[in-house]
Amino acid sequence: MERKTARAADRPQTVVHVGPVRIGHDLFPVIAGPCAVESEAQMMAAAEAVAGLGASLLRGGAYKQPGSPYGFRGMGIEGVEVLAEAGRHVDLPTVTQVLEPRQAEAVAEHVDMIEIGSGSMQDYELLRVAGRLGRPVVLRRGPSATIDEWLWAAEYLLAEETDQVVLVERGIRTFGGSGSDTLDINAVPTVKELTHLPVLVDPSHASGGAARVMPLALAAQGVGADGLIVEVHPEPAAARSDGPLQLDPDGFSALMDALGVNRMRRAVDMLDREVVRLLARRLELALAIGRVKSARGMPVRAPIREAELLAVIREEADIQGIDPDHVEELFELVLAHSRRLQHQERTKGETST
Ligand code: MN
C-alpha cells in the first residue's frame, strides 16, 4: 500500500477544512463547548455563549468514557442530534467523539468532524473506520503515548481515504502534576517539526482546574499551536462531567480576549475592506482610461504598459518583504477583470451607436 506518511515536515502544512473553518490556515481557531451534551437547554446555552465570543467550531460529548464505570456515559445518538441542532442554530460546524466503530457512520451523518478520544488513540479498528467516513478527524494523543506512537496512530487515518487529520496534545502521564496529567507543551513544536498536520492543544483536561486553563492556553499559542480545544459549560458547578475543569462563559470571554484572536480578526476584516475599497477606486480609474483609449481608437490591451505596471508592483512587493510572484499572480487577476470590463463597455458603446 502507498505510504501517505504523517511524518514529512518538508511537505506543505496540511489545511483541514471543516465547513468554512480552515485549521492550519485560519488565525488560531478555537473549538469550544461542554465536556458532555447534557440536555437541549444546556447545549443551546453553551452554543450561544461560545459562538457569540468567537469560537470557530462547536463541540460536545455524546459518547463518554468516564474513568469510573459509574460516571456519566453521555446521551448517545440523541446527544449527537442535540449538538447538531445547536450547531445549526448558531451557524457553527460541529465535532464530537466516537468510541466504537459501529457508532461512527450514524454520528458522521450529523456532525462535521469526528473526534478520536485519548483513550481510543490506539484503537486501530476505530481509526480505520474513522478514516473512511469522509469527515475530517481530530486525533487526541493518549496520555501514555509517545510522540512516535501518536504519529503512527495518525498514519492509520492517513492510510485510509483522508489527509484531513488534526492532532491534539491534551496532557500525558507523569509523576506529580497539578491535574491528573501534565500538558506536554514541548510536544507542540516537536510534532510540528516532524509532521505537516495541524496541531491543537486542549488546555482543559490537564489543567486540574478552570483557573489554570488560560495560562496553559496562552502557552499553547506561544509555542505555535494551530488552535485550541477548550471545554466551556454554561454552569460548570452543575456539569455531569469535568465540572471543575470547564470554563464558564465569563471565563471563556476572558480567554478569547487574552488570546487576542477576535481583535486580530477584526483588524484583518478592516484591512480586507480597505483592500476592496482600493480595488474599486483602481477599477474606476482603469475604466476612465479605457474610455479615453476607446475614443482614440486604441486597443484595450497595452502589453508594454502592463509589463511596466507589473515591474512596479514586484518592486513594491520586494520592499514590503512579500513574495513578488504571489503579488504578480494577484495582479494578473485584477488586470484580467479590468480588461474584461473595458471590453464590455466598448461592446455596449458599439451596439448603442
Ligand atoms: Mn472533558
PDB file of N, CA and C in Angstrom, residues 18 31-38 43 57-65 72-85 87 92-100 103-118 120 126 130 133 135-140 168 229 231:
ATOM      1  N   VAL A  18     -13.178  22.309   7.754  1.00  0.00           N
ATOM      2  CA  VAL A  18     -14.399  21.900   8.449  1.00  0.00           C
ATOM      3  C   VAL A  18     -15.416  23.000   8.201  1.00  0.00           C
ATOM      4  N   ILE A  31     -11.951  25.560  19.212  1.00  0.00           N
ATOM      5  CA  ILE A  31     -13.068  24.622  19.266  1.00  0.00           C
ATOM      6  C   ILE A  31     -13.572  24.628  20.706  1.00  0.00           C
ATOM      7  N   ALA A  32     -14.848  24.900  20.916  1.00  0.00           N
ATOM      8  CA  ALA A  32     -15.328  25.039  22.295  1.00  0.00           C
ATOM      9  C   ALA A  32     -16.702  24.422  22.470  1.00  0.00           C
ATOM     10  N   GLY A  33     -16.997  24.097  23.727  1.00  0.00           N
ATOM     11  CA  GLY A  33     -18.296  23.524  24.078  1.00  0.00           C
ATOM     12  C   GLY A  33     -18.144  22.686  25.324  1.00  0.00           C
ATOM     13  N   PRO A  34     -19.258  22.150  25.813  1.00  0.00           N
ATOM     14  CA  PRO A  34     -19.210  21.404  27.069  1.00  0.00           C
ATOM     15  C   PRO A  34     -18.570  20.030  26.915  1.00  0.00           C
ATOM     16  N   CYS A  35     -18.004  19.535  27.991  1.00  0.00           N
ATOM     17  CA  CYS A  35     -17.455  18.176  28.022  1.00  0.00           C
ATOM     18  C   CYS A  35     -18.504  17.192  27.522  1.00  0.00           C
ATOM     19  N   ALA A  36     -19.712  17.299  28.067  1.00  0.00           N
ATOM     20  CA  ALA A  36     -20.794  16.390  27.673  1.00  0.00           C
ATOM     21  C   ALA A  36     -22.047  17.171  27.306  1.00  0.00           C
ATOM     22  N   VAL A  37     -22.745  16.679  26.283  1.00  0.00           N
ATOM     23  CA  VAL A  37     -24.094  17.180  25.991  1.00  0.00           C
ATOM     24  C   VAL A  37     -24.994  16.605  27.078  1.00  0.00           C
ATOM     25  N   GLU A  38     -25.659  17.476  27.843  1.00  0.00           N
ATOM     26  CA  GLU A  38     -26.471  17.012  28.972  1.00  0.00           C
ATOM     27  C   GLU A  38     -27.963  17.196  28.722  1.00  0.00           C
ATOM     28  N   MET A  43     -27.039  22.536  26.071  1.00  0.00           N
ATOM     29  CA  MET A  43     -26.220  22.594  24.854  1.00  0.00           C
ATOM     30  C   MET A  43     -26.468  23.897  24.109  1.00  0.00           C
ATOM     31  N   LEU A  57     -15.601  26.335  16.082  1.00  0.00           N
ATOM     32  CA  LEU A  57     -16.331  25.073  15.981  1.00  0.00           C
ATOM     33  C   LEU A  57     -16.999  24.792  17.325  1.00  0.00           C
ATOM     34  N   LEU A  58     -18.136  24.089  17.244  1.00  0.00           N
ATOM     35  CA  LEU A  58     -18.871  23.723  18.454  1.00  0.00           C
ATOM     36  C   LEU A  58     -18.628  22.243  18.761  1.00  0.00           C
ATOM     37  N   ARG A  59     -18.313  21.971  20.032  1.00  0.00           N
ATOM     38  CA  ARG A  59     -18.001  20.599  20.419  1.00  0.00           C
ATOM     39  C   ARG A  59     -18.852  20.217  21.627  1.00  0.00           C
ATOM     40  N   GLY A  60     -19.234  18.967  21.701  1.00  0.00           N
ATOM     41  CA  GLY A  60     -19.941  18.446  22.880  1.00  0.00           C
ATOM     42  C   GLY A  60     -19.857  16.936  22.840  1.00  0.00           C
ATOM     43  N   GLY A  61     -19.665  16.308  23.990  1.00  0.00           N
ATOM     44  CA  GLY A  61     -19.517  14.852  24.037  1.00  0.00           C
ATOM     45  C   GLY A  61     -20.862  14.164  24.193  1.00  0.00           C
ATOM     46  N   ALA A  62     -21.129  13.200  23.303  1.00  0.00           N
ATOM     47  CA  ALA A  62     -22.375  12.441  23.394  1.00  0.00           C
ATOM     48  C   ALA A  62     -22.093  11.003  23.839  1.00  0.00           C
ATOM     49  N   TYR A  63     -20.907  10.518  23.472  1.00  0.00           N
ATOM     50  CA  TYR A  63     -20.461   9.197  23.935  1.00  0.00           C
ATOM     51  C   TYR A  63     -19.272   9.433  24.849  1.00  0.00           C
ATOM     52  N   LYS A  64     -19.437   9.185  26.130  1.00  0.00           N
ATOM     53  CA  LYS A  64     -18.385   9.469  27.101  1.00  0.00           C
ATOM     54  C   LYS A  64     -17.817   8.163  27.642  1.00  0.00           C
ATOM     55  N   GLN A  65     -16.537   8.249  28.028  1.00  0.00           N
ATOM     56  CA  GLN A  65     -15.896   7.079  28.616  1.00  0.00           C
ATOM     57  C   GLN A  65     -15.264   7.520  29.933  1.00  0.00           C
ATOM     58  N   PHE A  72     -21.032   9.468  34.154  1.00  0.00           N
ATOM     59  CA  PHE A  72     -21.992   9.779  33.083  1.00  0.00           C
ATOM     60  C   PHE A  72     -21.460   9.288  31.749  1.00  0.00           C
ATOM     61  N   ARG A  73     -22.226   8.453  31.047  1.00  0.00           N
ATOM     62  CA  ARG A  73     -21.773   7.853  29.785  1.00  0.00           C
ATOM     63  C   ARG A  73     -22.240   8.639  28.560  1.00  0.00           C
ATOM     64  N   GLY A  74     -22.973   9.734  28.808  1.00  0.00           N
ATOM     65  CA  GLY A  74     -23.407  10.573  27.686  1.00  0.00           C
ATOM     66  C   GLY A  74     -24.786  10.198  27.180  1.00  0.00           C
ATOM     67  N   MET A  75     -25.354  11.071  26.319  1.00  0.00           N
ATOM     68  CA  MET A  75     -26.721  10.881  25.823  1.00  0.00           C
ATOM     69  C   MET A  75     -26.776  10.027  24.559  1.00  0.00           C
ATOM     70  N   GLY A  76     -25.608   9.602  24.061  1.00  0.00           N
ATOM     71  CA  GLY A  76     -25.602   8.775  22.853  1.00  0.00           C
ATOM     72  C   GLY A  76     -26.067   9.544  21.633  1.00  0.00           C
ATOM     73  N   ILE A  77     -26.688   8.835  20.693  1.00  0.00           N
ATOM     74  CA  ILE A  77     -27.040   9.452  19.401  1.00  0.00           C
ATOM     75  C   ILE A  77     -27.989  10.637  19.587  1.00  0.00           C
ATOM     76  N   GLU A  78     -28.805  10.579  20.622  1.00  0.00           N
ATOM     77  CA  GLU A  78     -29.699  11.718  20.900  1.00  0.00           C
ATOM     78  C   GLU A  78     -28.869  12.969  21.208  1.00  0.00           C
ATOM     79  N   GLY A  79     -27.780  12.778  21.936  1.00  0.00           N
ATOM     80  CA  GLY A  79     -26.885  13.894  22.239  1.00  0.00           C
ATOM     81  C   GLY A  79     -26.213  14.444  20.985  1.00  0.00           C
ATOM     82  N   VAL A  80     -25.894  13.538  20.060  1.00  0.00           N
ATOM     83  CA  VAL A  80     -25.294  13.977  18.786  1.00  0.00           C
ATOM     84  C   VAL A  80     -26.280  14.867  18.033  1.00  0.00           C
ATOM     85  N   GLU A  81     -27.566  14.455  18.052  1.00  0.00           N
ATOM     86  CA  GLU A  81     -28.597  15.252  17.359  1.00  0.00           C
ATOM     87  C   GLU A  81     -28.776  16.613  18.019  1.00  0.00           C
ATOM     88  N   VAL A  82     -28.718  16.632  19.351  1.00  0.00           N
ATOM     89  CA  VAL A  82     -28.844  17.899  20.081  1.00  0.00           C
ATOM     90  C   VAL A  82     -27.677  18.826  19.727  1.00  0.00           C
ATOM     91  N   LEU A  83     -26.472  18.248  19.667  1.00  0.00           N
ATOM     92  CA  LEU A  83     -25.289  19.032  19.291  1.00  0.00           C
ATOM     93  C   LEU A  83     -25.446  19.598  17.874  1.00  0.00           C
ATOM     94  N   ALA A  84     -25.884  18.748  16.943  1.00  0.00           N
ATOM     95  CA  ALA A  84     -26.032  19.183  15.545  1.00  0.00           C
ATOM     96  C   ALA A  84     -27.048  20.322  15.448  1.00  0.00           C
ATOM     97  N   GLU A  85     -28.139  20.188  16.175  1.00  0.00           N
ATOM     98  CA  GLU A  85     -29.183  21.224  16.163  1.00  0.00           C
ATOM     99  C   GLU A  85     -28.625  22.540  16.713  1.00  0.00           C
ATOM    100  N   GLY A  87     -25.541  23.468  16.712  1.00  0.00           N
ATOM    101  CA  GLY A  87     -24.596  23.982  15.717  1.00  0.00           C
ATOM    102  C   GLY A  87     -25.315  24.735  14.611  1.00  0.00           C
ATOM    103  N   LEU A  92     -22.418  27.195  13.494  1.00  0.00           N
ATOM    104  CA  LEU A  92     -21.036  26.723  13.652  1.00  0.00           C
ATOM    105  C   LEU A  92     -20.976  25.251  13.252  1.00  0.00           C
ATOM    106  N   PRO A  93     -19.887  24.826  12.589  1.00  0.00           N
ATOM    107  CA  PRO A  93     -19.693  23.395  12.372  1.00  0.00           C
ATOM    108  C   PRO A  93     -19.484  22.678  13.703  1.00  0.00           C
ATOM    109  N   THR A  94     -19.737  21.357  13.696  1.00  0.00           N
ATOM    110  CA  THR A  94     -19.731  20.621  14.964  1.00  0.00           C
ATOM    111  C   THR A  94     -18.731  19.468  14.940  1.00  0.00           C
ATOM    112  N   VAL A  95     -18.277  19.106  16.133  1.00  0.00           N
ATOM    113  CA  VAL A  95     -17.352  17.979  16.287  1.00  0.00           C
ATOM    114  C   VAL A  95     -17.726  17.211  17.553  1.00  0.00           C
ATOM    115  N   THR A  96     -17.679  15.879  17.447  1.00  0.00           N
ATOM    116  CA  THR A  96     -17.944  15.057  18.624  1.00  0.00           C
ATOM    117  C   THR A  96     -17.155  13.753  18.549  1.00  0.00           C
ATOM    118  N   GLN A  97     -17.010  13.139  19.709  1.00  0.00           N
ATOM    119  CA  GLN A  97     -16.215  11.920  19.822  1.00  0.00           C
ATOM    120  C   GLN A  97     -17.022  10.662  19.490  1.00  0.00           C
ATOM    121  N   VAL A  98     -16.371   9.727  18.810  1.00  0.00           N
ATOM    122  CA  VAL A  98     -16.952   8.386  18.688  1.00  0.00           C
ATOM    123  C   VAL A  98     -16.061   7.408  19.441  1.00  0.00           C
ATOM    124  N   LEU A  99     -16.703   6.431  20.065  1.00  0.00           N
ATOM    125  CA  LEU A  99     -15.961   5.459  20.873  1.00  0.00           C
ATOM    126  C   LEU A  99     -15.876   4.095  20.204  1.00  0.00           C
ATOM    127  N   GLU A 100     -16.906   3.772  19.425  1.00  0.00           N
ATOM    128  CA  GLU A 100     -16.949   2.425  18.837  1.00  0.00           C
ATOM    129  C   GLU A 100     -17.180   2.522  17.339  1.00  0.00           C
ATOM    130  N   GLN A 103     -20.696   2.989  15.941  1.00  0.00           N
ATOM    131  CA  GLN A 103     -21.404   4.260  16.093  1.00  0.00           C
ATOM    132  C   GLN A 103     -21.035   5.241  14.975  1.00  0.00           C
ATOM    133  N   ALA A 104     -19.886   4.999  14.349  1.00  0.00           N
ATOM    134  CA  ALA A 104     -19.234   6.050  13.571  1.00  0.00           C
ATOM    135  C   ALA A 104     -20.076   6.606  12.433  1.00  0.00           C
ATOM    136  N   GLU A 105     -20.693   5.714  11.633  1.00  0.00           N
ATOM    137  CA  GLU A 105     -21.404   6.214  10.452  1.00  0.00           C
ATOM    138  C   GLU A 105     -22.599   7.066  10.829  1.00  0.00           C
ATOM    139  N   ALA A 106     -23.346   6.632  11.832  1.00  0.00           N
ATOM    140  CA  ALA A 106     -24.526   7.396  12.257  1.00  0.00           C
ATOM    141  C   ALA A 106     -24.109   8.760  12.790  1.00  0.00           C
ATOM    142  N   VAL A 107     -23.015   8.807  13.538  1.00  0.00           N
ATOM    143  CA  VAL A 107     -22.532  10.080  14.088  1.00  0.00           C
ATOM    144  C   VAL A 107     -22.091  11.002  12.952  1.00  0.00           C
ATOM    145  N   ALA A 108     -21.367  10.423  11.980  1.00  0.00           N
ATOM    146  CA  ALA A 108     -20.833  11.235  10.877  1.00  0.00           C
ATOM    147  C   ALA A 108     -21.936  11.859  10.028  1.00  0.00           C
ATOM    148  N   GLU A 109     -23.137  11.281  10.064  1.00  0.00           N
ATOM    149  CA  GLU A 109     -24.245  11.886   9.321  1.00  0.00           C
ATOM    150  C   GLU A 109     -24.679  13.204   9.941  1.00  0.00           C
ATOM    151  N   HIS A 110     -24.410  13.375  11.228  1.00  0.00           N
ATOM    152  CA  HIS A 110     -24.925  14.557  11.933  1.00  0.00           C
ATOM    153  C   HIS A 110     -23.890  15.654  12.146  1.00  0.00           C
ATOM    154  N   VAL A 111     -22.606  15.284  12.266  1.00  0.00           N
ATOM    155  CA  VAL A 111     -21.601  16.298  12.622  1.00  0.00           C
ATOM    156  C   VAL A 111     -20.588  16.480  11.488  1.00  0.00           C
ATOM    157  N   ASP A 112     -19.813  17.552  11.581  1.00  0.00           N
ATOM    158  CA  ASP A 112     -18.885  17.914  10.514  1.00  0.00           C
ATOM    159  C   ASP A 112     -17.498  17.321  10.710  1.00  0.00           C
ATOM    160  N   MET A 113     -17.185  16.943  11.962  1.00  0.00           N
ATOM    161  CA  MET A 113     -15.845  16.457  12.262  1.00  0.00           C
ATOM    162  C   MET A 113     -15.947  15.382  13.348  1.00  0.00           C
ATOM    163  N   ILE A 114     -15.066  14.391  13.247  1.00  0.00           N
ATOM    164  CA  ILE A 114     -15.096  13.265  14.179  1.00  0.00           C
ATOM    165  C   ILE A 114     -13.880  13.358  15.104  1.00  0.00           C
ATOM    166  N   GLU A 115     -14.113  13.105  16.386  1.00  0.00           N
ATOM    167  CA  GLU A 115     -13.014  13.147  17.351  1.00  0.00           C
ATOM    168  C   GLU A 115     -12.698  11.742  17.846  1.00  0.00           C
ATOM    169  N   ILE A 116     -11.397  11.435  17.875  1.00  0.00           N
ATOM    170  CA  ILE A 116     -10.939  10.185  18.485  1.00  0.00           C
ATOM    171  C   ILE A 116     -10.351  10.563  19.843  1.00  0.00           C
ATOM    172  N   GLY A 117     -10.926  10.058  20.896  1.00  0.00           N
ATOM    173  CA  GLY A 117     -10.519  10.414  22.254  1.00  0.00           C
ATOM    174  C   GLY A 117      -9.164   9.832  22.620  1.00  0.00           C
ATOM    175  N   SER A 118      -8.587  10.367  23.692  1.00  0.00           N
ATOM    176  CA  SER A 118      -7.245   9.924  24.069  1.00  0.00           C
ATOM    177  C   SER A 118      -7.238   8.437  24.441  1.00  0.00           C
ATOM    178  N   SER A 120      -8.844   6.196  23.035  1.00  0.00           N
ATOM    179  CA  SER A 120      -9.032   5.380  21.823  1.00  0.00           C
ATOM    180  C   SER A 120      -7.894   5.548  20.824  1.00  0.00           C
ATOM    181  N   LEU A 126     -11.067   1.359  15.161  1.00  0.00           N
ATOM    182  CA  LEU A 126     -11.808   2.629  15.167  1.00  0.00           C
ATOM    183  C   LEU A 126     -11.143   3.639  14.227  1.00  0.00           C
ATOM    184  N   ALA A 130     -12.824   5.461  11.127  1.00  0.00           N
ATOM    185  CA  ALA A 130     -12.904   6.928  11.135  1.00  0.00           C
ATOM    186  C   ALA A 130     -12.262   7.534   9.895  1.00  0.00           C
ATOM    187  N   LEU A 133     -14.763   7.801   6.760  1.00  0.00           N
ATOM    188  CA  LEU A 133     -16.089   8.409   6.913  1.00  0.00           C
ATOM    189  C   LEU A 133     -16.307   9.612   6.004  1.00  0.00           C
ATOM    190  N   ARG A 135     -15.102  12.467   6.672  1.00  0.00           N
ATOM    191  CA  ARG A 135     -15.136  13.624   7.570  1.00  0.00           C
ATOM    192  C   ARG A 135     -13.725  13.865   8.108  1.00  0.00           C
ATOM    193  N   PRO A 136     -13.359  15.140   8.344  1.00  0.00           N
ATOM    194  CA  PRO A 136     -12.074  15.388   8.994  1.00  0.00           C
ATOM    195  C   PRO A 136     -12.068  14.786  10.404  1.00  0.00           C
ATOM    196  N   VAL A 137     -10.874  14.447  10.876  1.00  0.00           N
ATOM    197  CA  VAL A 137     -10.753  13.738  12.153  1.00  0.00           C
ATOM    198  C   VAL A 137      -9.794  14.473  13.095  1.00  0.00           C
ATOM    199  N   VAL A 138     -10.212  14.598  14.347  1.00  0.00           N
ATOM    200  CA  VAL A 138      -9.356  15.121  15.410  1.00  0.00           C
ATOM    201  C   VAL A 138      -8.804  13.923  16.168  1.00  0.00           C
ATOM    202  N   LEU A 139      -7.476  13.816  16.256  1.00  0.00           N
ATOM    203  CA  LEU A 139      -6.876  12.674  16.951  1.00  0.00           C
ATOM    204  C   LEU A 139      -6.144  13.147  18.201  1.00  0.00           C
ATOM    205  N   ARG A 140      -6.718  12.794  19.364  1.00  0.00           N
ATOM    206  CA  ARG A 140      -6.079  13.158  20.626  1.00  0.00           C
ATOM    207  C   ARG A 140      -4.938  12.207  20.932  1.00  0.00           C
ATOM    208  N   VAL A 168      -4.111  16.530  18.525  1.00  0.00           N
ATOM    209  CA  VAL A 168      -4.395  17.302  19.744  1.00  0.00           C
ATOM    210  C   VAL A 168      -3.530  16.809  20.904  1.00  0.00           C
ATOM    211  N   ILE A 229      -8.674  23.335  21.700  1.00  0.00           N
ATOM    212  CA  ILE A 229      -9.955  22.717  22.052  1.00  0.00           C
ATOM    213  C   ILE A 229     -10.153  23.008  23.528  1.00  0.00           C
ATOM    214  N   GLU A 231     -12.974  23.335  26.976  1.00  0.00           N
ATOM    215  CA  GLU A 231     -14.309  22.963  27.462  1.00  0.00           C
ATOM    216  C   GLU A 231     -14.981  24.149  28.155  1.00  0.00           C
TER     217      GLU A 231
END
